[in-house]
Amino acid sequence: MIDLIGLVPAILRVSTPLILAGLGVHVSSRAGVLNIGVEGMMLAGALAGVVVSALTQDAWLGLVAALLCGAALAALLSGAIHLLRADLILSGIALNMAALAGTTLVLFAITGDKGISGSLASLTLPGIHIPFIDAIPVLGTLLSGHHVLTYAALIAVPLVALLVTRTPLGLAMRAVGENPEAAAATGIPVLRVQVTALLISGLFAGAAGAFLSMGYVSWFSQNMTAGRGFIALAADVMGFGYAWGTLAAALLLGATEAVTLSVQGFGVPSELLQAIPYLVPVLAMVIHAQRRKRHEDD
Amino acid sequence: MIRNALAEAALTAVVVLAVVALVLVPLAMTQADPAGVVSTFLFGPFSNLRYVGNIIELATPSMFCGLAVALILRAGMFNLGVEGAFFLGGLGTVAAALLLPLPPPLLAPASLLVGAVAGSSVCVVPGVLRARYGASELVSSLMLNFAALFIGLYVLNVLLRDPAAGAMVSFKIPAEARLVQLVEGTRIHLGTILALLACGLGALYLFRTAGGFESRIVGANPSFAGHLGLDVRGIGLKAQVIGGLIAAFGGGIEMLGLYQRFSWQALPGNGWTGVTVAILARDHPGLVVPAALFLGWLQIGGDLVARNYDIPNEAVGLMQALLLVAVTAAALTRNPRLLRAFGARPAGAAK
């Protein structure tokens, strides 16, 4: 029998990058600038964290570098669509391509190796053990001992929900996302709102990347995001436009992945299980779209 | 009209060259012999027949994928399932070639047909979901790409895997299913002719048939098309079905033309290259051919540089990404002032 309580930390571990990146996608999509480049931003953030933490021997500076790297790429994406007036989706695809190629080039320039950063003495970010709770048998496993970015991701959910639903910026974002022309007509600075949303999105993607390369491992490998950015996109789609929904979706998708990892030895075809995180969002989209359609028909 | 189109083409060409230089020159400067890097990159691919053959081999799948993306984009659909369709098309074709008990002359065409139909599902399902429920074909196709990858790997593992091969690869593709080689000393195969033919037919379809005309109207202005009484959803879906079939067929051609066994463990990336090709070609099936050859040239140039200098061939990926942005950037390639500098006349100006 699978140890269910023991599965919780595993699920949280797998879900953390999905929650972080999913929140990033959520913020961008509410402002009408769906961040397809989240995969690339994660990848670049992961490398930035490894390189800077190895150079400075300070894991927190590595995290800062990852966040800034994500935001810098978001600024580039914003420059492409707002200044150069390129297509949003194509620019996002381009960003993913550029990040995959660019991280390999940088990794090769620094280490002389295209595959992995093994020769860099990079650091990991710590886990947090909460005193007292840590000692309680079941509760301790559930609440304590997770990674610092896991806690950060969970705390970020209500904060993002508040930002989007209860602040003037959030209101402006939703207005812009709904209809930019109408928002502009009411005096909302559309450009500034979208740039802000993209930058926030980039910060989250950078954090997600840092978790991948500085969470439980201390290395960067080529294309280490391996499509997680796209699962984060799915988490946003399944969240139906709510930060809490994104959290629930990320946990569900993370749970699928964690179960996949834990039953791999039991003769279950792991390839089919690996396909599930990509099929569930499509089903959710259909259900959502069907409901909306019925709503409109009434 | 023609003058303005020429000005636009010239401006785009200059933007493309600028992007290539923007990546190539700084990387070349890191080496002891920058001029050698640049000349290897630009002229190396033409230095012998084998390299020219490599360009054409690489351009062949790009033509299929670029054509598929162009036809889909022309109908106003943003379906990125081309990547998964190409992968699954290759797998389906190999599976059919291994499993179907058919006489040799029928084996290749039948396998390609099976692969095309199976692979096209990655584009068709998002298309149907869009047409029936209004669900975004963009997001669902991105998801299904990966679903297709893992389901494909499952099929490979369970049905096609050669236990004696030592790696996760299929049994050898039967020799009678493989496409004939055309040019001695290269690996150019029949698929290249088919790709050229497909692009030609695609251009005819888009610009000389009622169906193509309708799809261009829908793509240019869906609400206008709706007022005309056109079946906007059906036409959008048709474009995605056609695009999916072409991309998946391209995957099958790639397998039967170049591979001994099915050996892809990840999405091969040809679909994304197809997006760049289609954008460079401005969604014109005829221009897909030179655009695919151009990207093939860059890739071989990058490979040759990587072989002779300390510059990984990922530099080409960086170029592709920048090309994608720069060529779609309205502020660059549709900039009236820049266009005028290239000889375009402003609309409505006196003759």
XYZ file of C-alpha atoms in Angstrom:
649
model
C 0.000 0.000 0.000
C 1.245 3.462 -0.765
C 2.025 5.563 2.280
C -0.568 8.341 1.894
C 0.796 10.657 4.574
C 4.264 10.155 3.210
C 2.944 11.124 -0.210
C 1.994 14.629 0.958
C 5.552 15.996 1.078
C 6.204 14.400 -2.308
C 3.112 16.016 -3.794
C 4.064 19.399 -2.351
C 7.565 19.019 -3.726
C 6.384 18.242 -7.239
C 3.630 20.863 -7.080
C 5.787 23.755 -5.868
C 7.185 24.778 -9.277
C 3.729 24.282 -10.787
C 2.108 26.524 -8.151
C 4.727 29.232 -8.545
C 4.744 29.201 -12.337
C 0.969 28.715 -12.433
C 0.467 31.863 -10.352
C 2.762 33.679 -12.749
C 0.680 32.560 -15.713
C -2.479 33.448 -13.788
C -1.389 37.068 -13.224
C -0.357 37.468 -16.860
C -3.510 35.927 -18.277
C -5.774 38.083 -16.097
C -4.115 41.125 -17.673
C -4.654 39.719 -21.186
C -1.003 38.928 -21.872
C -0.912 35.127 -21.552
C 2.687 34.269 -20.776
C 3.521 31.337 -23.065
C 7.193 32.074 -22.344
C 6.919 30.829 -18.763
C 8.789 27.640 -19.669
C 11.745 29.618 -20.961
C 11.695 32.007 -18.015
C 11.814 29.058 -15.608
C 14.721 27.523 -17.466
C 16.718 30.752 -17.488
C 15.901 31.363 -13.811
C 17.120 27.878 -12.945
C 20.466 28.523 -14.623
C 20.836 32.017 -13.153
C 20.286 30.624 -9.655
C 22.934 27.937 -10.099
C 25.527 30.260 -11.621
C 25.102 33.115 -9.147
C 24.950 30.859 -6.093
C 28.127 29.131 -7.260
C 29.924 32.426 -7.875
C 28.848 34.174 -4.669
C 28.510 31.048 -2.503
C 25.241 32.532 -1.266
C 22.054 30.600 -2.036
C 19.830 33.617 -1.381
C 21.696 35.733 -3.914
C 21.134 32.849 -6.312
C 17.403 33.054 -5.658
C 17.456 36.822 -6.214
C 19.313 36.277 -9.488
C 16.728 33.707 -10.594
C 13.879 36.104 -9.805
C 15.576 38.971 -11.621
C 16.402 36.756 -14.576
C 12.744 35.755 -14.910
C 11.701 39.394 -14.677
C 14.347 40.443 -17.204
C 13.041 37.934 -19.737
C 9.513 39.159 -18.999
C 10.742 42.676 -19.750
C 12.154 41.402 -23.052
C 8.833 39.742 -23.872
C 7.053 42.957 -23.033
C 9.498 44.877 -25.231
C 8.829 42.490 -28.105
C 5.056 42.846 -27.936
C 4.717 46.449 -26.773
C 7.675 48.189 -28.417
C 8.268 46.031 -31.483
C 4.542 45.157 -31.663
C 5.303 41.486 -32.362
C 2.682 38.798 -31.791
C 2.224 37.783 -28.142
C 2.050 34.026 -28.678
C 4.814 33.861 -31.264
C 7.042 35.986 -29.042
C 6.363 33.584 -26.176
C 7.315 30.617 -28.362
C 10.423 32.516 -29.449
C 11.292 33.182 -25.820
C 11.121 29.462 -25.071
C 13.353 28.660 -28.038
C 15.798 31.423 -27.101
C 15.942 30.323 -23.460
C 16.659 26.710 -24.410
C 19.425 27.773 -26.797
C 20.682 30.628 -24.624
C 20.979 28.601 -21.406
C 22.950 25.944 -23.286
C 25.282 28.584 -24.718
C 25.823 30.191 -21.305
C 26.323 26.820 -19.613
C 28.884 25.874 -22.257
C 30.653 29.226 -21.949
C 30.964 28.854 -18.168
C 31.586 25.132 -17.706
C 32.624 23.901 -21.150
C 29.818 21.340 -20.903
C 26.530 21.568 -22.791
C 24.600 19.087 -20.668
C 24.948 19.699 -16.951
C 26.458 22.187 -14.498
C 28.135 19.511 -12.396
C 31.455 21.350 -12.221
C 29.844 24.399 -10.585
C 29.727 24.333 -6.772
C 26.207 25.727 -6.567
C 24.082 25.737 -3.425
C 20.581 24.725 -2.460
C 17.931 26.688 -0.635
C 16.993 25.191 2.736
C 13.890 23.468 4.014
C 12.115 24.853 7.050
C 11.490 22.817 10.157
C 8.848 24.420 12.351
C 9.711 23.932 16.035
C 7.239 21.904 18.173
C 4.982 20.986 15.199
C 7.947 19.161 13.757
C 7.818 16.693 16.652
C 4.112 15.811 16.323
C 3.866 12.539 14.350
C 1.376 13.071 11.502
C 1.015 16.834 11.701
C 4.764 17.229 11.601
C 5.020 15.412 8.270
C 2.142 17.413 6.852
C 3.081 20.907 8.007
C 6.782 20.966 8.706
C 9.999 20.217 6.915
C 9.020 21.462 3.481
C 11.166 23.570 1.250
C 11.280 27.307 1.868
C 9.939 27.945 -1.648
C 7.077 25.532 -0.986
C 5.986 27.706 1.918
C 6.561 30.785 -0.234
C 4.373 29.330 -2.984
C 1.559 28.515 -0.544
C 1.727 31.984 1.023
C 1.796 33.571 -2.426
C -1.607 32.095 -3.326
C -3.721 34.280 -0.993
C -1.489 37.243 -1.756
C -2.032 36.872 -5.503
C -5.753 36.312 -4.923
C -5.857 39.555 -2.918
C -3.785 41.382 -5.528
C -6.035 40.335 -8.380
C -9.426 40.670 -6.696
C -9.033 43.379 -4.050
C -6.488 45.957 -5.172
C -6.749 48.807 -7.699
C -3.943 47.212 -9.717
C -5.799 43.900 -9.788
C -9.004 45.593 -10.884
C -7.092 47.422 -13.612
C -5.486 44.121 -14.690
C -8.817 42.373 -14.986
C -10.308 45.315 -16.867
C -7.395 45.319 -19.305
C -7.611 41.570 -19.712
C -11.334 41.726 -20.406
C -11.208 44.546 -22.932
C -8.113 46.723 -23.392
C -9.884 49.366 -25.493
C -12.651 49.849 -22.940
C -10.086 49.911 -20.130
C -8.055 52.536 -21.968
C -11.199 54.606 -22.498
C -11.792 54.713 -18.740
C -8.286 56.053 -18.234
C -6.494 52.868 -17.162
C -2.846 52.930 -18.290
C -3.086 49.680 -20.281
C 0.579 49.499 -21.186
C 1.798 50.002 -17.633
C -0.663 47.444 -16.254
C 0.362 44.801 -18.783
C 4.068 45.407 -18.257
C 3.577 45.122 -14.478
C 1.621 41.877 -14.873
C 4.321 40.409 -17.109
C 7.077 41.407 -14.680
C 5.219 39.768 -11.768
C 4.743 36.724 -13.963
C 8.475 36.654 -14.695
C 9.347 36.852 -10.982
C 7.147 33.826 -10.274
C 8.624 31.903 -13.207
C 12.119 32.718 -11.945
C 11.228 31.417 -8.491
C 9.845 28.226 -10.021
C 13.097 27.819 -11.938
C 15.157 28.369 -8.794
C 13.195 25.622 -7.076
C 14.092 23.188 -9.861
C 17.843 23.818 -9.765
C 18.292 24.877 -6.119
C 15.450 23.073 -4.378
C 16.406 19.445 -3.943
C 19.220 19.232 -6.453
C 22.171 21.568 -6.821
C 22.720 21.473 -10.540
C 21.290 22.741 -13.787
C 20.848 20.457 -16.766
C 19.892 21.232 -20.331
C 16.120 21.652 -20.743
C 15.565 20.677 -17.086
C 12.093 22.258 -17.054
C 10.998 19.548 -19.520
C 7.552 20.984 -20.210
C 6.674 21.988 -16.619
C 5.989 25.512 -17.835
C 3.292 24.109 -20.068
C 1.774 22.180 -17.158
C 1.740 25.505 -15.303
C -0.175 26.983 -18.231
C -2.589 24.101 -17.846
C -2.903 24.801 -14.115
C -3.929 28.357 -14.911
C -6.458 27.186 -17.493
C -7.906 24.663 -15.038
C -8.022 27.318 -12.303
C -10.729 29.119 -14.287
C -9.189 32.502 -13.564
C -8.791 32.212 -9.790
C -5.541 32.009 -7.841
C -7.080 29.386 -5.535
C -8.216 27.463 -8.581
C -4.671 27.566 -9.915
C -3.435 26.202 -6.575
C -5.973 23.371 -6.647
C -5.108 22.528 -10.236
C -1.363 22.638 -9.545
C -1.808 20.318 -6.566
C -3.931 17.933 -8.615
C -1.424 17.880 -11.474
C 1.440 17.612 -8.997
C -0.300 14.710 -7.254
C -0.611 12.900 -10.582
C 3.086 13.370 -11.184
C 4.002 12.297 -7.647
C 1.875 9.158 -7.943
C 3.490 8.478 -11.318
C 6.904 8.663 -9.714
C 5.955 6.428 -6.792
C 4.261 3.634 -8.768
C 6.919 3.470 -11.467
C 8.249 0.207 -10.126
C 4.861 -1.514 -9.965
C 4.477 -2.424 -13.623
C 2.074 0.418 -14.376
C 2.985 1.879 -17.766
C 4.609 5.113 -16.648
C 4.350 6.707 -20.092
C 0.560 6.685 -19.911
C 0.609 8.147 -16.407
C 2.961 10.853 -17.641
C 0.412 11.793 -20.292
C -2.316 12.413 -17.690
C -1.173 15.884 -16.541
C -1.548 16.979 -20.152
C -4.897 15.309 -20.785
C -6.704 16.424 -17.614
C -6.419 20.152 -18.469
C -7.912 19.536 -21.901
C -10.916 17.812 -20.288
C -11.223 20.639 -17.780
C -11.160 23.169 -20.622
C -13.931 21.342 -22.432
C -16.104 21.179 -19.310
C -15.464 24.841 -18.643
C -16.209 25.870 -22.213
C -19.352 23.732 -22.284
C -20.625 25.322 -19.088
C -19.920 28.789 -20.404
C -21.701 27.972 -23.627
C -24.763 26.671 -21.825
C -24.668 29.836 -19.754
C -24.681 31.950 -22.894
C -27.424 29.903 -24.517
C -29.775 30.393 -21.551
C 1.270 47.440 -55.396
C 4.226 45.407 -56.621
C 6.595 48.172 -55.636
C 5.234 48.117 -52.095
C 5.409 44.321 -51.893
C 9.025 44.462 -53.050
C 9.840 47.107 -50.486
C 8.297 44.910 -47.789
C 10.263 41.870 -48.950
C 13.495 43.863 -49.054
C 12.895 45.274 -45.585
C 12.168 41.792 -44.232
C 15.358 40.468 -45.846
C 17.400 43.232 -44.224
C 15.805 42.500 -40.828
C 16.625 38.789 -41.267
C 20.250 39.534 -42.152
C 20.542 41.920 -39.226
C 19.287 39.209 -36.834
C 21.769 36.650 -38.172
C 24.601 39.166 -37.819
C 23.419 40.133 -34.334
C 23.959 36.572 -33.087
C 26.852 35.527 -35.288
C 29.227 38.482 -34.906
C 29.440 38.601 -31.070
C 29.895 34.817 -30.926
C 32.569 34.957 -33.629
C 34.400 37.651 -31.654
C 34.911 35.165 -28.806
C 37.131 33.063 -31.074
C 40.701 33.666 -32.208
C 39.605 33.710 -35.847
C 36.296 35.628 -36.130
C 36.468 35.938 -39.917
C 36.894 32.168 -40.168
C 33.784 31.598 -38.061
C 31.695 33.911 -40.214
C 32.892 32.425 -43.486
C 32.473 28.842 -42.211
C 28.940 29.706 -41.147
C 27.933 31.446 -44.364
C 29.865 29.556 -47.055
C 30.767 26.252 -45.411
C 27.343 24.708 -46.147
C 28.023 25.124 -49.886
C 31.573 23.809 -49.821
C 30.645 20.272 -50.852
C 27.759 18.245 -52.178
C 27.207 16.369 -48.926
C 26.558 19.582 -46.975
C 24.187 20.882 -49.643
C 22.425 17.543 -49.355
C 22.208 18.050 -45.588
C 20.523 21.426 -46.103
C 17.914 19.832 -48.347
C 17.378 16.902 -45.934
C 16.759 19.365 -43.106
C 14.537 21.590 -45.210
C 12.232 18.713 -46.202
C 10.443 18.252 -42.827
C 10.496 22.037 -42.350
C 8.597 22.420 -45.623
C 5.846 20.051 -44.485
C 5.593 21.646 -41.045
C 5.898 25.179 -42.397
C 3.160 24.501 -44.956
C 0.927 23.023 -42.245
C 1.410 26.022 -39.951
C 0.907 28.463 -42.835
C -2.433 26.918 -43.832
C -3.613 26.900 -40.199
C -2.536 30.484 -39.530
C -4.130 31.644 -42.787
C -7.495 30.447 -41.494
C -6.982 32.494 -38.344
C -6.393 29.461 -36.130
C -3.544 29.251 -33.647
C -3.053 25.507 -33.432
C 0.431 24.478 -32.299
C -0.310 20.756 -32.518
C 1.923 20.559 -35.586
C 4.817 19.554 -33.335
C 2.921 16.602 -31.840
C 1.376 15.705 -35.201
C 4.822 15.430 -36.780
C 6.000 13.178 -33.932
C 2.925 10.960 -33.907
C 2.858 10.858 -37.708
C 6.383 9.465 -37.689
C 5.490 6.906 -35.051
C 2.230 5.886 -36.749
C 3.991 5.416 -40.060
C 6.694 3.230 -38.542
C 4.095 1.222 -36.618
C 2.101 0.598 -39.790
C 5.234 -0.299 -41.767
C 6.162 -2.845 -39.098
C 2.725 -4.319 -38.450
C 0.740 -4.183 -41.704
C 1.046 -7.325 -43.837
C 1.071 -5.579 -47.208
C 2.969 -6.246 -50.435
C 6.029 -3.981 -50.901
C 4.649 -1.494 -53.449
C 1.721 -0.683 -51.155
C 3.589 -0.708 -47.871
C 5.087 2.815 -47.931
C 1.976 4.646 -49.171
C -0.318 2.741 -46.801
C 2.009 3.367 -43.841
C 2.221 7.065 -44.653
C -1.562 7.245 -44.845
C -1.972 5.552 -41.467
C 0.656 7.830 -39.940
C -0.929 10.946 -41.406
C -4.381 10.065 -40.071
C -3.107 9.012 -36.642
C -0.760 11.973 -36.272
C -3.267 14.544 -37.460
C -5.338 13.841 -34.327
C -3.043 16.175 -32.378
C -4.284 19.043 -34.559
C -7.802 17.739 -35.143
C -8.851 17.276 -31.504
C -8.081 20.912 -30.545
C -9.813 21.941 -33.768
C -12.965 20.015 -32.879
C -12.925 21.323 -29.301
C -12.631 24.833 -30.678
C -15.390 24.373 -33.242
C -17.816 22.634 -30.873
C -17.161 24.208 -27.492
C -15.157 27.325 -28.258
C -12.229 26.029 -26.164
C -8.907 27.703 -27.033
C -7.151 25.571 -29.654
C -3.873 27.202 -28.666
C -3.776 25.889 -25.103
C -5.278 22.485 -25.836
C -2.853 21.868 -28.708
C 0.111 22.797 -26.492
C -1.098 20.207 -23.956
C -1.842 17.522 -26.521
C 1.672 17.812 -27.945
C 3.014 16.355 -24.724
C 0.151 13.882 -24.348
C 0.973 12.655 -27.877
C 4.622 12.316 -26.904
C 3.947 10.097 -23.900
C 1.217 8.033 -25.553
C 3.565 7.600 -28.508
C 6.387 6.454 -26.238
C 3.988 3.972 -24.646
C 3.097 2.528 -28.037
C 6.793 2.393 -28.913
C 7.608 0.582 -25.689
C 4.758 -1.916 -25.830
C 4.284 -2.625 -29.525
C 7.346 -1.660 -31.500
C 10.342 -1.924 -29.243
C 13.220 -4.095 -30.370
C 14.461 -5.826 -27.213
C 17.741 -6.652 -28.937
C 18.541 -3.020 -29.739
C 19.683 -2.018 -26.253
C 17.899 1.323 -26.361
C 14.270 2.333 -26.549
C 13.985 2.125 -30.334
C 11.651 0.274 -32.684
C 12.436 -2.740 -34.833
C 14.169 -1.917 -38.112
C 11.889 -0.293 -40.658
C 11.469 -2.827 -43.506
C 13.705 -1.942 -46.446
C 10.815 -2.101 -48.900
C 8.980 0.645 -47.017
C 11.876 3.080 -47.144
C 11.858 5.931 -49.657
C 14.254 5.837 -52.599
C 17.364 7.995 -52.486
C 17.576 10.483 -55.313
C 21.098 11.899 -55.416
C 24.236 9.808 -55.152
C 26.492 10.955 -52.310
C 23.675 12.571 -50.322
C 20.687 11.267 -48.386
C 18.182 13.333 -50.378
C 15.118 11.135 -50.836
C 11.794 11.055 -52.610
C 10.244 12.970 -49.696
C 11.859 16.197 -50.882
C 9.971 15.981 -54.184
C 6.766 15.296 -52.260
C 7.428 18.298 -50.005
C 7.911 20.590 -53.006
C 4.768 19.163 -54.566
C 2.827 19.697 -51.339
C 3.917 23.340 -51.144
C 2.910 23.861 -54.774
C -0.482 22.268 -54.197
C -0.854 24.286 -50.999
C -0.309 27.509 -52.928
C -2.823 26.439 -55.581
C -5.341 25.507 -52.898
C -4.946 28.738 -50.965
C -4.972 31.148 -53.912
C -6.779 29.354 -56.738
C -9.629 27.409 -55.166
C -12.881 28.433 -53.516
C -11.950 26.523 -50.342
C -8.653 28.364 -50.002
C -10.329 31.699 -50.684
C -12.914 31.032 -47.975
C -10.262 30.075 -45.479
C -8.363 33.304 -46.208
C -11.537 35.357 -45.684
C -12.212 33.605 -42.382
C -8.625 34.178 -41.293
C -8.579 37.822 -42.326
C -11.888 38.737 -40.728
C -14.052 36.084 -39.067
C -17.012 38.327 -38.355
C -17.102 39.553 -41.971
C -16.936 35.918 -43.091
C -19.825 35.149 -40.756
C -21.905 37.932 -42.303
C -21.149 36.496 -45.731
C -22.797 33.293 -44.542
C -19.598 31.281 -44.446
C -19.372 28.408 -41.978
C -16.600 30.019 -39.933
C -16.174 27.138 -37.480
C -16.207 24.450 -40.147
C -13.670 26.302 -42.285
C -11.366 26.834 -39.296
C -11.637 23.156 -38.444
C -10.930 22.135 -42.034
C -7.686 24.126 -42.018
C -6.576 22.358 -38.847
C -7.436 18.936 -40.279
C -5.470 19.685 -43.451
C -2.571 21.142 -41.457
C -2.493 18.148 -39.128
C -2.517 15.697 -42.030
C 0.352 17.515 -43.775
C 2.500 17.747 -40.635
C 1.900 14.108 -39.706
C 2.614 13.026 -43.285
C 5.873 14.986 -43.007
C 6.764 13.027 -39.878
C 6.174 9.759 -41.723
C 8.256 10.933 -44.683
C 11.081 11.873 -42.317
C 11.042 8.375 -40.800
C 10.864 6.443 -44.070
C 13.383 8.765 -45.723
C 16.135 9.098 -43.151
C 15.709 6.655 -40.270
C 16.515 2.976 -39.764
C 14.368 2.720 -36.638
C 11.959 4.993 -34.782
C 14.240 6.530 -32.170
C 12.679 9.818 -30.993
C 12.520 9.970 -27.186
C 11.331 13.585 -27.056
C 9.411 15.934 -29.309
C 11.783 16.506 -32.237
C 11.178 20.271 -32.540
C 10.361 20.222 -36.258
C 6.941 21.711 -35.568
C 8.461 24.735 -33.863
C 10.847 25.140 -36.784
C 7.750 24.955 -38.967
C 6.309 27.924 -37.087
C 9.441 29.950 -37.845
C 9.358 28.823 -41.475
C 5.709 29.819 -41.890
C 6.335 33.210 -40.289
C 9.393 33.847 -42.476
C 7.293 32.857 -45.494
C 4.525 35.229 -44.385
C 2.142 32.246 -44.401
C 2.617 31.844 -48.173
C 2.953 28.157 -49.202
C 5.201 29.066 -52.139
C 7.600 30.984 -49.925
C 7.722 28.107 -47.422
C 10.246 26.384 -49.701
C 12.918 29.129 -49.686
C 12.256 29.825 -45.995
C 12.821 26.149 -45.117
C 15.994 26.042 -47.226
C 17.215 29.231 -45.551
C 16.764 27.759 -42.059
C 18.436 24.539 -43.243
C 21.392 26.599 -44.415
C 21.632 28.346 -41.022
C 21.463 24.997 -39.208
C 24.203 23.370 -41.297
C 26.303 26.522 -40.976
C 25.847 26.331 -37.209
C 26.766 22.637 -37.172
C 29.946 23.272 -39.167
C 30.945 26.118 -36.863
C 30.282 23.902 -33.832
C 32.516 21.210 -35.325
C 35.432 23.568 -35.988
C 35.165 26.166 -33.220
C 34.090 26.429 -29.580
C 30.598 27.667 -30.449
C 27.717 25.251 -29.811
C 25.158 24.940 -32.604
C 22.487 26.214 -30.220
C 23.477 29.623 -31.615
C 21.141 28.760 -34.485
C 18.258 28.234 -32.058
C 18.878 31.732 -30.762
C 18.777 33.057 -34.330
C 15.527 31.223 -35.021
C 13.923 32.703 -31.911
C 15.011 36.237 -32.762
C 13.841 35.796 -36.362
C 10.421 34.780 -35.103
C 10.100 37.988 -33.094
C 11.765 40.330 -35.558
C 9.797 39.195 -38.598
C 6.447 39.416 -36.795
C 7.393 42.741 -35.233
C 5.045 45.209 -36.877
C 7.199 48.075 -35.634
C 10.060 46.751 -37.778
C 8.652 45.117 -40.873
C 5.448 47.168 -41.162
C 7.006 50.452 -40.169
C 5.834 53.010 -42.754
C 8.969 55.116 -42.448
C 11.281 52.141 -42.945
C 9.122 50.877 -45.815
C 9.368 54.258 -47.518
C 13.133 54.154 -47.136
C 12.991 50.925 -49.147
C 10.993 52.597 -51.899
C 7.403 51.911 -50.923
C 4.827 54.571 -51.742
C 2.327 55.533 -49.055
C -1.205 54.345 -49.760
C -3.255 56.902 -51.676
C -0.229 58.911 -52.861
C -0.317 60.443 -56.334
C 1.077 58.235 -59.073
